[in-house]
Amino acid sequence: MGLLEDNQRLREERDLLRRRLAELEEEFSRSNQEVFEMNEALVQANARLAELDRMKDTFLSMITHELRTPMTAMMGLAENLEAGVYGPLSEAQTENLKKIIENGVRLRQLVNDLLDLSKMESGMMRLQCEPLDPRTLVEAVIYQLESLAESAQVKLVNRVGYSLPEVFCDGQRVEQVLTNLISNALKFTPPGGTITITASAQDDFITFTVADTGCGIQPEAQSHIFDKFIQLHPNKDDRTKGTGLGLTIVKHLVELHGGTVSVESEIGKGSQFHFSLPIYQE
């Protein structure tokens, strides 16, 4: 009698285990289905985001191209007026025309920046690389910005050595990088300050540094300083206003060359922007 009872109990436990196993299998199957459905939803959402991003790039490219033609015509007419091609202007007309041209230059820069950024983000920008002398690159940019620095009463100093190896880069785009960094430094360096450009070789790269004696950047801002449309000091006067794309373009262009970009800054003491370019290998 005891053996029968034991067998009955074992059968009941076996049946209970089988039912529990079936429940677990059903629950596992439901979980797998939910995970599959979630993955499918994520794939579709990612595809939609990619499509929206592509549409955004296409839209920006189209709009900026469409803006460039009338902007060029408008600026040409304004500059002709300022030059007196259509006759003399009154003092009030001259003052207002000056404001039109200043804002036109700002808008034209925004259009150019958007076009460049659109090309870089869509992978359409192609570099024309060649071996170039680091000091000569810096000299060319300083020459272009000397008058701007003089009006800001800021000294530009080129301390890039003569004996550094050549860098393999697109000269026009590297000059754009240097122009953006030095122009940005000029905005935030008070009269009497100095902007110094140096360079040093390490491993297979030349690292350039643009150092200013300006107001510095808040620590919390440094982590996203290269993001799009970031204004470092939005409450400053017109001298510091920009498109908010300059440093983003710097980052993209440097990385296109295979280099890196970084910033160090201390409030009240100034900032240092570093970027690297590959050394030319024969």
PDB file of C-alpha atoms in Angstrom:
ATOM      1  CA  MET A   1       0.000   0.000   0.000  1.00  0.00           C
ATOM      2  CA  GLY A   2       2.840   2.409   0.781  1.00  0.00           C
ATOM      3  CA  LEU A   3       4.438   1.738  -2.604  1.00  0.00           C
ATOM      4  CA  LEU A   4       1.223   2.605  -4.450  1.00  0.00           C
ATOM      5  CA  GLU A   5       0.904   5.845  -2.554  1.00  0.00           C
ATOM      6  CA  ASP A   6       4.508   6.727  -3.376  1.00  0.00           C
ATOM      7  CA  ASN A   7       3.910   6.025  -7.052  1.00  0.00           C
ATOM      8  CA  GLN A   8       0.770   8.141  -7.037  1.00  0.00           C
ATOM      9  CA  ARG A   9       2.597  11.005  -5.394  1.00  0.00           C
ATOM     10  CA  LEU A  10       5.463  10.773  -7.910  1.00  0.00           C
ATOM     11  CA  ARG A  11       2.979  10.833 -10.812  1.00  0.00           C
ATOM     12  CA  GLU A  12       1.280  13.893  -9.383  1.00  0.00           C
ATOM     13  CA  GLU A  13       4.622  15.677  -8.926  1.00  0.00           C
ATOM     14  CA  ARG A  14       5.638  14.675 -12.453  1.00  0.00           C
ATOM     15  CA  ASP A  15       2.382  16.042 -13.869  1.00  0.00           C
ATOM     16  CA  LEU A  16       2.817  19.258 -11.860  1.00  0.00           C
ATOM     17  CA  LEU A  17       6.356  19.662 -13.204  1.00  0.00           C
ATOM     18  CA  ARG A  18       5.142  19.044 -16.762  1.00  0.00           C
ATOM     19  CA  ARG A  19       2.409  21.683 -16.388  1.00  0.00           C
ATOM     20  CA  ARG A  20       4.904  24.147 -14.904  1.00  0.00           C
ATOM     21  CA  LEU A  21       7.357  23.431 -17.722  1.00  0.00           C
ATOM     22  CA  ALA A  22       4.608  23.990 -20.292  1.00  0.00           C
ATOM     23  CA  GLU A  23       3.720  27.299 -18.631  1.00  0.00           C
ATOM     24  CA  LEU A  24       7.368  28.360 -18.640  1.00  0.00           C
ATOM     25  CA  GLU A  25       7.719  27.419 -22.320  1.00  0.00           C
ATOM     26  CA  GLU A  26       4.603  29.423 -23.160  1.00  0.00           C
ATOM     27  CA  GLU A  27       5.863  32.382 -21.131  1.00  0.00           C
ATOM     28  CA  PHE A  28       9.290  32.152 -22.821  1.00  0.00           C
ATOM     29  CA  SER A  29       7.620  32.041 -26.230  1.00  0.00           C
ATOM     30  CA  ARG A  30       5.556  35.153 -25.409  1.00  0.00           C
ATOM     31  CA  SER A  31       8.703  36.947 -24.212  1.00  0.00           C
ATOM     32  CA  ASN A  32      10.546  36.008 -27.382  1.00  0.00           C
ATOM     33  CA  GLN A  33       7.669  37.323 -29.470  1.00  0.00           C
ATOM     34  CA  GLU A  34       7.620  40.575 -27.519  1.00  0.00           C
ATOM     35  CA  VAL A  35      11.380  40.974 -27.939  1.00  0.00           C
ATOM     36  CA  PHE A  36      11.049  40.249 -31.664  1.00  0.00           C
ATOM     37  CA  GLU A  37       8.281  42.817 -32.009  1.00  0.00           C
ATOM     38  CA  MET A  38      10.307  45.379 -30.055  1.00  0.00           C
ATOM     39  CA  ASN A  39      13.323  44.744 -32.288  1.00  0.00           C
ATOM     40  CA  GLU A  40      11.174  45.144 -35.375  1.00  0.00           C
ATOM     41  CA  ALA A  41       9.808  48.430 -34.015  1.00  0.00           C
ATOM     42  CA  LEU A  42      13.361  49.644 -33.270  1.00  0.00           C
ATOM     43  CA  VAL A  43      14.539  48.709 -36.760  1.00  0.00           C
ATOM     44  CA  GLN A  44      11.620  50.588 -38.307  1.00  0.00           C
ATOM     45  CA  ALA A  45      12.201  53.595 -36.014  1.00  0.00           C
ATOM     46  CA  ASN A  46      15.914  53.672 -36.907  1.00  0.00           C
ATOM     47  CA  ALA A  47      15.098  53.436 -40.594  1.00  0.00           C
ATOM     48  CA  ARG A  48      12.627  56.299 -40.229  1.00  0.00           C
ATOM     49  CA  LEU A  49      15.187  58.402 -38.340  1.00  0.00           C
ATOM     50  CA  ALA A  50      17.776  57.721 -41.041  1.00  0.00           C
ATOM     51  CA  GLU A  51      15.266  58.749 -43.705  1.00  0.00           C
ATOM     52  CA  LEU A  52      14.363  61.919 -41.805  1.00  0.00           C
ATOM     53  CA  ASP A  53      18.056  62.725 -41.388  1.00  0.00           C
ATOM     54  CA  ARG A  54      18.599  62.244 -45.127  1.00  0.00           C
ATOM     55  CA  MET A  55      15.583  64.453 -45.887  1.00  0.00           C
ATOM     56  CA  LYS A  56      16.968  67.107 -43.518  1.00  0.00           C
ATOM     57  CA  ASP A  57      20.338  67.063 -45.281  1.00  0.00           C
ATOM     58  CA  THR A  58      18.673  67.275 -48.688  1.00  0.00           C
ATOM     59  CA  PHE A  59      16.459  70.137 -47.531  1.00  0.00           C
ATOM     60  CA  LEU A  60      19.361  72.079 -46.022  1.00  0.00           C
ATOM     61  CA  SER A  61      21.462  71.585 -49.132  1.00  0.00           C
ATOM     62  CA  MET A  62      18.633  72.698 -51.417  1.00  0.00           C
ATOM     63  CA  ILE A  63      17.718  75.741 -49.313  1.00  0.00           C
ATOM     64  CA  THR A  64      21.287  76.925 -48.921  1.00  0.00           C
ATOM     65  CA  HIS A  65      21.951  76.566 -52.644  1.00  0.00           C
ATOM     66  CA  GLU A  66      18.783  78.525 -53.383  1.00  0.00           C
ATOM     67  CA  LEU A  67      19.780  81.216 -50.886  1.00  0.00           C
ATOM     68  CA  ARG A  68      23.284  81.651 -52.267  1.00  0.00           C
ATOM     69  CA  THR A  69      22.245  83.127 -55.649  1.00  0.00           C
ATOM     70  CA  PRO A  70      19.997  85.947 -54.369  1.00  0.00           C
ATOM     71  CA  MET A  71      22.421  86.576 -51.512  1.00  0.00           C
ATOM     72  CA  THR A  72      25.296  87.070 -53.947  1.00  0.00           C
ATOM     73  CA  ALA A  73      23.191  89.458 -56.044  1.00  0.00           C
ATOM     74  CA  MET A  74      22.043  91.420 -52.984  1.00  0.00           C
ATOM     75  CA  MET A  75      25.561  91.759 -51.610  1.00  0.00           C
ATOM     76  CA  GLY A  76      26.872  92.856 -55.003  1.00  0.00           C
ATOM     77  CA  LEU A  77      24.283  95.624 -55.255  1.00  0.00           C
ATOM     78  CA  ALA A  78      24.897  96.753 -51.661  1.00  0.00           C
ATOM     79  CA  GLU A  79      28.657  96.905 -52.184  1.00  0.00           C
ATOM     80  CA  ASN A  80      28.182  98.888 -55.404  1.00  0.00           C
ATOM     81  CA  LEU A  81      25.973 101.343 -53.542  1.00  0.00           C
ATOM     82  CA  GLU A  82      28.587 101.688 -50.813  1.00  0.00           C
ATOM     83  CA  ALA A  83      31.276 102.312 -53.445  1.00  0.00           C
ATOM     84  CA  GLY A  84      29.204 105.142 -54.928  1.00  0.00           C
ATOM     85  CA  VAL A  85      28.615 103.437 -58.281  1.00  0.00           C
ATOM     86  CA  TYR A  86      25.035 104.775 -58.385  1.00  0.00           C
ATOM     87  CA  GLY A  87      25.820 108.189 -56.987  1.00  0.00           C
ATOM     88  CA  PRO A  88      26.485 109.786 -53.602  1.00  0.00           C
ATOM     89  CA  LEU A  89      24.579 108.746 -50.485  1.00  0.00           C
ATOM     90  CA  SER A  90      23.519 110.727 -47.466  1.00  0.00           C
ATOM     91  CA  GLU A  91      25.056 110.020 -44.058  1.00  0.00           C
ATOM     92  CA  ALA A  92      21.933 108.177 -42.897  1.00  0.00           C
ATOM     93  CA  GLN A  93      21.828 106.098 -46.096  1.00  0.00           C
ATOM     94  CA  THR A  94      25.501 105.194 -45.721  1.00  0.00           C
ATOM     95  CA  GLU A  95      24.988 104.143 -42.098  1.00  0.00           C
ATOM     96  CA  ASN A  96      21.997 101.964 -42.933  1.00  0.00           C
ATOM     97  CA  LEU A  97      23.789 100.459 -45.922  1.00  0.00           C
ATOM     98  CA  LYS A  98      26.688  99.540 -43.651  1.00  0.00           C
ATOM     99  CA  LYS A  99      24.262  97.626 -41.410  1.00  0.00           C
ATOM    100  CA  ILE A 100      22.779  95.849 -44.451  1.00  0.00           C
ATOM    101  CA  ILE A 101      26.238  94.733 -45.582  1.00  0.00           C
ATOM    102  CA  GLU A 102      27.274  93.592 -42.083  1.00  0.00           C
ATOM    103  CA  ASN A 103      24.168  91.454 -41.724  1.00  0.00           C
ATOM    104  CA  GLY A 104      24.531  90.235 -45.307  1.00  0.00           C
ATOM    105  CA  VAL A 105      28.065  89.049 -44.549  1.00  0.00           C
ATOM    106  CA  ARG A 106      26.763  87.214 -41.480  1.00  0.00           C
ATOM    107  CA  LEU A 107      23.975  85.575 -43.484  1.00  0.00           C
ATOM    108  CA  ARG A 108      26.361  84.623 -46.297  1.00  0.00           C
ATOM    109  CA  GLN A 109      28.660  82.985 -43.742  1.00  0.00           C
ATOM    110  CA  LEU A 110      25.729  81.014 -42.346  1.00  0.00           C
ATOM    111  CA  VAL A 111      24.803  79.825 -45.846  1.00  0.00           C
ATOM    112  CA  ASN A 112      28.406  78.770 -46.566  1.00  0.00           C
ATOM    113  CA  ASP A 113      28.696  77.006 -43.205  1.00  0.00           C
ATOM    114  CA  LEU A 114      25.435  75.115 -43.760  1.00  0.00           C
ATOM    115  CA  LEU A 115      26.591  74.027 -47.224  1.00  0.00           C
ATOM    116  CA  ASP A 116      29.926  72.797 -45.877  1.00  0.00           C
ATOM    117  CA  LEU A 117      28.294  70.991 -42.961  1.00  0.00           C
ATOM    118  CA  SER A 118      25.735  69.368 -45.268  1.00  0.00           C
ATOM    119  CA  LYS A 119      28.519  68.051 -47.514  1.00  0.00           C
ATOM    120  CA  MET A 120      30.516  66.726 -44.577  1.00  0.00           C
ATOM    121  CA  GLU A 121      27.612  65.005 -42.831  1.00  0.00           C
ATOM    122  CA  SER A 122      26.433  63.378 -46.074  1.00  0.00           C
ATOM    123  CA  GLY A 123      29.951  62.183 -46.932  1.00  0.00           C
ATOM    124  CA  MET A 124      30.045  64.292 -50.097  1.00  0.00           C
ATOM    125  CA  MET A 125      33.067  66.421 -49.189  1.00  0.00           C
ATOM    126  CA  ARG A 126      36.278  65.320 -50.880  1.00  0.00           C
ATOM    127  CA  LEU A 127      39.696  66.489 -49.738  1.00  0.00           C
ATOM    128  CA  GLN A 128      42.456  67.518 -52.150  1.00  0.00           C
ATOM    129  CA  CYS A 129      45.459  66.542 -50.044  1.00  0.00           C
ATOM    130  CA  GLU A 130      49.097  67.380 -50.728  1.00  0.00           C
ATOM    131  CA  PRO A 131      52.282  67.840 -48.649  1.00  0.00           C
ATOM    132  CA  LEU A 132      52.358  71.347 -47.127  1.00  0.00           C
ATOM    133  CA  ASP A 133      54.590  73.242 -44.719  1.00  0.00           C
ATOM    134  CA  PRO A 134      52.901  73.843 -41.317  1.00  0.00           C
ATOM    135  CA  ARG A 135      54.380  77.315 -40.784  1.00  0.00           C
ATOM    136  CA  THR A 136      53.366  78.480 -44.274  1.00  0.00           C
ATOM    137  CA  LEU A 137      49.771  77.395 -43.616  1.00  0.00           C
ATOM    138  CA  VAL A 138      49.659  79.465 -40.430  1.00  0.00           C
ATOM    139  CA  GLU A 139      51.362  82.467 -42.057  1.00  0.00           C
ATOM    140  CA  ALA A 140      48.728  82.562 -44.820  1.00  0.00           C
ATOM    141  CA  VAL A 141      45.861  82.692 -42.314  1.00  0.00           C
ATOM    142  CA  ILE A 142      47.539  85.299 -40.080  1.00  0.00           C
ATOM    143  CA  TYR A 143      48.083  87.496 -43.147  1.00  0.00           C
ATOM    144  CA  GLN A 144      44.344  87.330 -43.934  1.00  0.00           C
ATOM    145  CA  LEU A 145      43.316  88.133 -40.353  1.00  0.00           C
ATOM    146  CA  GLU A 146      45.915  90.781 -39.485  1.00  0.00           C
ATOM    147  CA  SER A 147      43.655  93.772 -40.143  1.00  0.00           C
ATOM    148  CA  LEU A 148      40.858  92.219 -38.093  1.00  0.00           C
ATOM    149  CA  ALA A 149      43.290  91.582 -35.230  1.00  0.00           C
ATOM    150  CA  GLU A 150      44.608  95.132 -35.412  1.00  0.00           C
ATOM    151  CA  SER A 151      41.108  96.587 -35.178  1.00  0.00           C
ATOM    152  CA  ALA A 152      40.473  94.345 -32.141  1.00  0.00           C
ATOM    153  CA  GLN A 153      43.856  95.423 -30.684  1.00  0.00           C
ATOM    154  CA  VAL A 154      44.911  91.797 -30.345  1.00  0.00           C
ATOM    155  CA  LYS A 155      48.353  90.506 -31.311  1.00  0.00           C
ATOM    156  CA  LEU A 156      48.702  87.410 -33.523  1.00  0.00           C
ATOM    157  CA  VAL A 157      51.916  85.443 -32.963  1.00  0.00           C
ATOM    158  CA  ASN A 158      53.150  82.614 -35.200  1.00  0.00           C
ATOM    159  CA  ARG A 159      55.499  80.355 -33.238  1.00  0.00           C
ATOM    160  CA  VAL A 160      55.313  77.384 -35.584  1.00  0.00           C
ATOM    161  CA  GLY A 161      58.868  76.172 -36.252  1.00  0.00           C
ATOM    162  CA  TYR A 162      60.582  76.201 -39.639  1.00  0.00           C
ATOM    163  CA  SER A 163      61.964  72.662 -39.391  1.00  0.00           C
ATOM    164  CA  LEU A 164      58.756  70.695 -38.826  1.00  0.00           C
ATOM    165  CA  PRO A 165      57.917  67.920 -41.306  1.00  0.00           C
ATOM    166  CA  GLU A 166      55.239  68.591 -43.906  1.00  0.00           C
ATOM    167  CA  VAL A 167      51.633  67.692 -43.229  1.00  0.00           C
ATOM    168  CA  PHE A 168      49.505  65.808 -45.752  1.00  0.00           C
ATOM    169  CA  CYS A 169      46.323  67.825 -45.994  1.00  0.00           C
ATOM    170  CA  ASP A 170      43.890  69.893 -48.048  1.00  0.00           C
ATOM    171  CA  GLY A 171      45.422  73.351 -47.674  1.00  0.00           C
ATOM    172  CA  GLN A 172      42.185  75.243 -48.288  1.00  0.00           C
ATOM    173  CA  ARG A 173      40.327  73.238 -45.656  1.00  0.00           C
ATOM    174  CA  VAL A 174      43.116  73.497 -43.074  1.00  0.00           C
ATOM    175  CA  GLU A 175      43.204  77.258 -43.613  1.00  0.00           C
ATOM    176  CA  GLN A 176      39.444  77.171 -42.940  1.00  0.00           C
ATOM    177  CA  VAL A 177      40.123  75.321 -39.662  1.00  0.00           C
ATOM    178  CA  LEU A 178      42.759  77.853 -38.600  1.00  0.00           C
ATOM    179  CA  THR A 179      40.586  80.796 -39.678  1.00  0.00           C
ATOM    180  CA  ASN A 180      37.644  79.536 -37.635  1.00  0.00           C
ATOM    181  CA  LEU A 181      39.786  78.951 -34.537  1.00  0.00           C
ATOM    182  CA  ILE A 182      41.670  82.255 -34.722  1.00  0.00           C
ATOM    183  CA  SER A 183      38.517  84.255 -35.577  1.00  0.00           C
ATOM    184  CA  ASN A 184      36.769  82.638 -32.630  1.00  0.00           C
ATOM    185  CA  ALA A 185      39.695  83.510 -30.356  1.00  0.00           C
ATOM    186  CA  LEU A 186      39.596  87.127 -31.570  1.00  0.00           C
ATOM    187  CA  LYS A 187      35.952  87.405 -30.510  1.00  0.00           C
ATOM    188  CA  PHE A 188      36.719  86.515 -26.903  1.00  0.00           C
ATOM    189  CA  THR A 189      40.153  88.065 -26.405  1.00  0.00           C
ATOM    190  CA  PRO A 190      40.042  91.592 -24.939  1.00  0.00           C
ATOM    191  CA  PRO A 191      42.138  94.478 -26.350  1.00  0.00           C
ATOM    192  CA  GLY A 192      45.796  94.083 -25.476  1.00  0.00           C
ATOM    193  CA  GLY A 193      45.552  90.290 -25.540  1.00  0.00           C
ATOM    194  CA  THR A 194      47.537  87.782 -27.584  1.00  0.00           C
ATOM    195  CA  ILE A 195      46.699  84.786 -29.752  1.00  0.00           C
ATOM    196  CA  THR A 196      49.625  82.417 -30.237  1.00  0.00           C
ATOM    197  CA  ILE A 197      49.805  79.559 -32.752  1.00  0.00           C
ATOM    198  CA  THR A 198      52.293  76.748 -32.115  1.00  0.00           C
ATOM    199  CA  ALA A 199      52.871  73.264 -33.529  1.00  0.00           C
ATOM    200  CA  SER A 200      54.791  70.154 -32.513  1.00  0.00           C
ATOM    201  CA  ALA A 201      55.465  66.735 -34.030  1.00  0.00           C
ATOM    202  CA  GLN A 202      54.552  63.538 -32.232  1.00  0.00           C
ATOM    203  CA  ASP A 203      54.464  60.065 -33.758  1.00  0.00           C
ATOM    204  CA  ASP A 204      52.849  60.438 -37.205  1.00  0.00           C
ATOM    205  CA  PHE A 205      51.035  63.713 -36.530  1.00  0.00           C
ATOM    206  CA  ILE A 206      51.657  67.435 -36.203  1.00  0.00           C
ATOM    207  CA  THR A 207      49.581  68.983 -33.422  1.00  0.00           C
ATOM    208  CA  PHE A 208      48.661  72.643 -33.867  1.00  0.00           C
ATOM    209  CA  THR A 209      47.606  74.786 -30.905  1.00  0.00           C
ATOM    210  CA  VAL A 210      45.710  78.087 -31.033  1.00  0.00           C
ATOM    211  CA  ALA A 211      46.057  79.690 -27.584  1.00  0.00           C
ATOM    212  CA  ASP A 212      44.418  82.956 -26.522  1.00  0.00           C
ATOM    213  CA  THR A 213      44.443  85.152 -23.436  1.00  0.00           C
ATOM    214  CA  GLY A 214      40.677  85.600 -23.503  1.00  0.00           C
ATOM    215  CA  CYS A 215      37.860  85.100 -21.033  1.00  0.00           C
ATOM    216  CA  GLY A 216      37.952  81.291 -21.060  1.00  0.00           C
ATOM    217  CA  ILE A 217      35.173  78.722 -21.349  1.00  0.00           C
ATOM    218  CA  GLN A 218      33.038  77.361 -18.529  1.00  0.00           C
ATOM    219  CA  PRO A 219      33.947  73.715 -17.689  1.00  0.00           C
ATOM    220  CA  GLU A 220      30.371  72.500 -18.278  1.00  0.00           C
ATOM    221  CA  ALA A 221      30.402  74.033 -21.783  1.00  0.00           C
ATOM    222  CA  GLN A 222      33.625  72.374 -22.902  1.00  0.00           C
ATOM    223  CA  SER A 223      32.086  68.907 -23.309  1.00  0.00           C
ATOM    224  CA  HIS A 224      29.648  70.063 -26.009  1.00  0.00           C
ATOM    225  CA  ILE A 225      31.606  72.974 -27.463  1.00  0.00           C
ATOM    226  CA  PHE A 226      31.874  71.251 -30.866  1.00  0.00           C
ATOM    227  CA  ASP A 227      28.116  70.607 -31.147  1.00  0.00           C
ATOM    228  CA  LYS A 228      26.063  72.374 -33.790  1.00  0.00           C
ATOM    229  CA  PHE A 229      24.624  75.842 -33.107  1.00  0.00           C
ATOM    230  CA  ILE A 230      26.379  76.196 -29.754  1.00  0.00           C
ATOM    231  CA  GLN A 231      27.021  79.829 -28.773  1.00  0.00           C
ATOM    232  CA  LEU A 232      29.684  80.081 -26.091  1.00  0.00           C
ATOM    233  CA  HIS A 233      28.607  83.495 -24.805  1.00  0.00           C
ATOM    234  CA  PRO A 234      25.063  84.176 -26.114  1.00  0.00           C
ATOM    235  CA  ASN A 235      24.676  87.384 -24.090  1.00  0.00           C
ATOM    236  CA  LYS A 236      27.779  89.101 -25.445  1.00  0.00           C
ATOM    237  CA  ASP A 237      27.706  91.981 -27.936  1.00  0.00           C
ATOM    238  CA  ASP A 238      27.612  91.730 -31.733  1.00  0.00           C
ATOM    239  CA  ARG A 239      31.365  91.206 -31.935  1.00  0.00           C
ATOM    240  CA  THR A 240      30.998  87.707 -30.485  1.00  0.00           C
ATOM    241  CA  LYS A 241      27.983  86.602 -32.497  1.00  0.00           C
ATOM    242  CA  GLY A 242      28.422  83.844 -35.074  1.00  0.00           C
ATOM    243  CA  THR A 243      26.640  80.980 -36.790  1.00  0.00           C
ATOM    244  CA  GLY A 244      27.316  78.464 -34.004  1.00  0.00           C
ATOM    245  CA  LEU A 245      28.766  76.126 -36.657  1.00  0.00           C
ATOM    246  CA  GLY A 246      32.422  77.196 -36.766  1.00  0.00           C
ATOM    247  CA  LEU A 247      33.761  74.720 -34.214  1.00  0.00           C
ATOM    248  CA  THR A 248      31.510  71.935 -35.546  1.00  0.00           C
ATOM    249  CA  ILE A 249      33.046  72.440 -38.981  1.00  0.00           C
ATOM    250  CA  VAL A 250      36.532  72.477 -37.435  1.00  0.00           C
ATOM    251  CA  LYS A 251      35.879  69.077 -35.826  1.00  0.00           C
ATOM    252  CA  HIS A 252      34.499  67.554 -39.029  1.00  0.00           C
ATOM    253  CA  LEU A 253      37.355  68.835 -41.195  1.00  0.00           C
ATOM    254  CA  VAL A 254      40.065  67.676 -38.787  1.00  0.00           C
ATOM    255  CA  GLU A 255      38.493  64.229 -38.468  1.00  0.00           C
ATOM    256  CA  LEU A 256      38.183  63.986 -42.268  1.00  0.00           C
ATOM    257  CA  HIS A 257      41.979  64.283 -42.307  1.00  0.00           C
ATOM    258  CA  GLY A 258      42.263  61.505 -39.731  1.00  0.00           C
ATOM    259  CA  GLY A 259      43.155  63.866 -36.890  1.00  0.00           C
ATOM    260  CA  THR A 260      41.594  64.837 -33.581  1.00  0.00           C
ATOM    261  CA  VAL A 261      40.559  68.121 -31.974  1.00  0.00           C
ATOM    262  CA  SER A 262      40.312  69.112 -28.304  1.00  0.00           C
ATOM    263  CA  VAL A 263      40.078  72.128 -26.011  1.00  0.00           C
ATOM    264  CA  GLU A 264      41.589  73.233 -22.712  1.00  0.00           C
ATOM    265  CA  SER A 265      40.376  76.356 -20.975  1.00  0.00           C
ATOM    266  CA  GLU A 266      40.428  78.222 -17.686  1.00  0.00           C
ATOM    267  CA  ILE A 267      38.063  81.048 -16.816  1.00  0.00           C
ATOM    268  CA  GLY A 268      39.856  84.397 -16.851  1.00  0.00           C
ATOM    269  CA  LYS A 269      43.059  82.967 -18.308  1.00  0.00           C
ATOM    270  CA  GLY A 270      42.153  81.890 -21.833  1.00  0.00           C
ATOM    271  CA  SER A 271      41.681  78.829 -24.017  1.00  0.00           C
ATOM    272  CA  GLN A 272      43.796  76.440 -26.059  1.00  0.00           C
ATOM    273  CA  PHE A 273      42.411  74.570 -29.054  1.00  0.00           C
ATOM    274  CA  HIS A 274      44.488  71.641 -30.306  1.00  0.00           C
ATOM    275  CA  PHE A 275      44.094  69.788 -33.588  1.00  0.00           C
ATOM    276  CA  SER A 276      46.283  67.213 -35.304  1.00  0.00           C
ATOM    277  CA  LEU A 277      47.103  66.503 -38.954  1.00  0.00           C
ATOM    278  CA  PRO A 278      48.986  63.531 -40.399  1.00  0.00           C
ATOM    279  CA  ILE A 279      52.651  63.959 -41.308  1.00  0.00           C
ATOM    280  CA  TYR A 280      53.378  63.447 -44.994  1.00  0.00           C
ATOM    281  CA  GLN A 281      54.867  60.012 -45.662  1.00  0.00           C
ATOM    282  CA  GLU A 282      56.820  59.798 -48.908  1.00  0.00           C
TER     283      GLU A 282
END
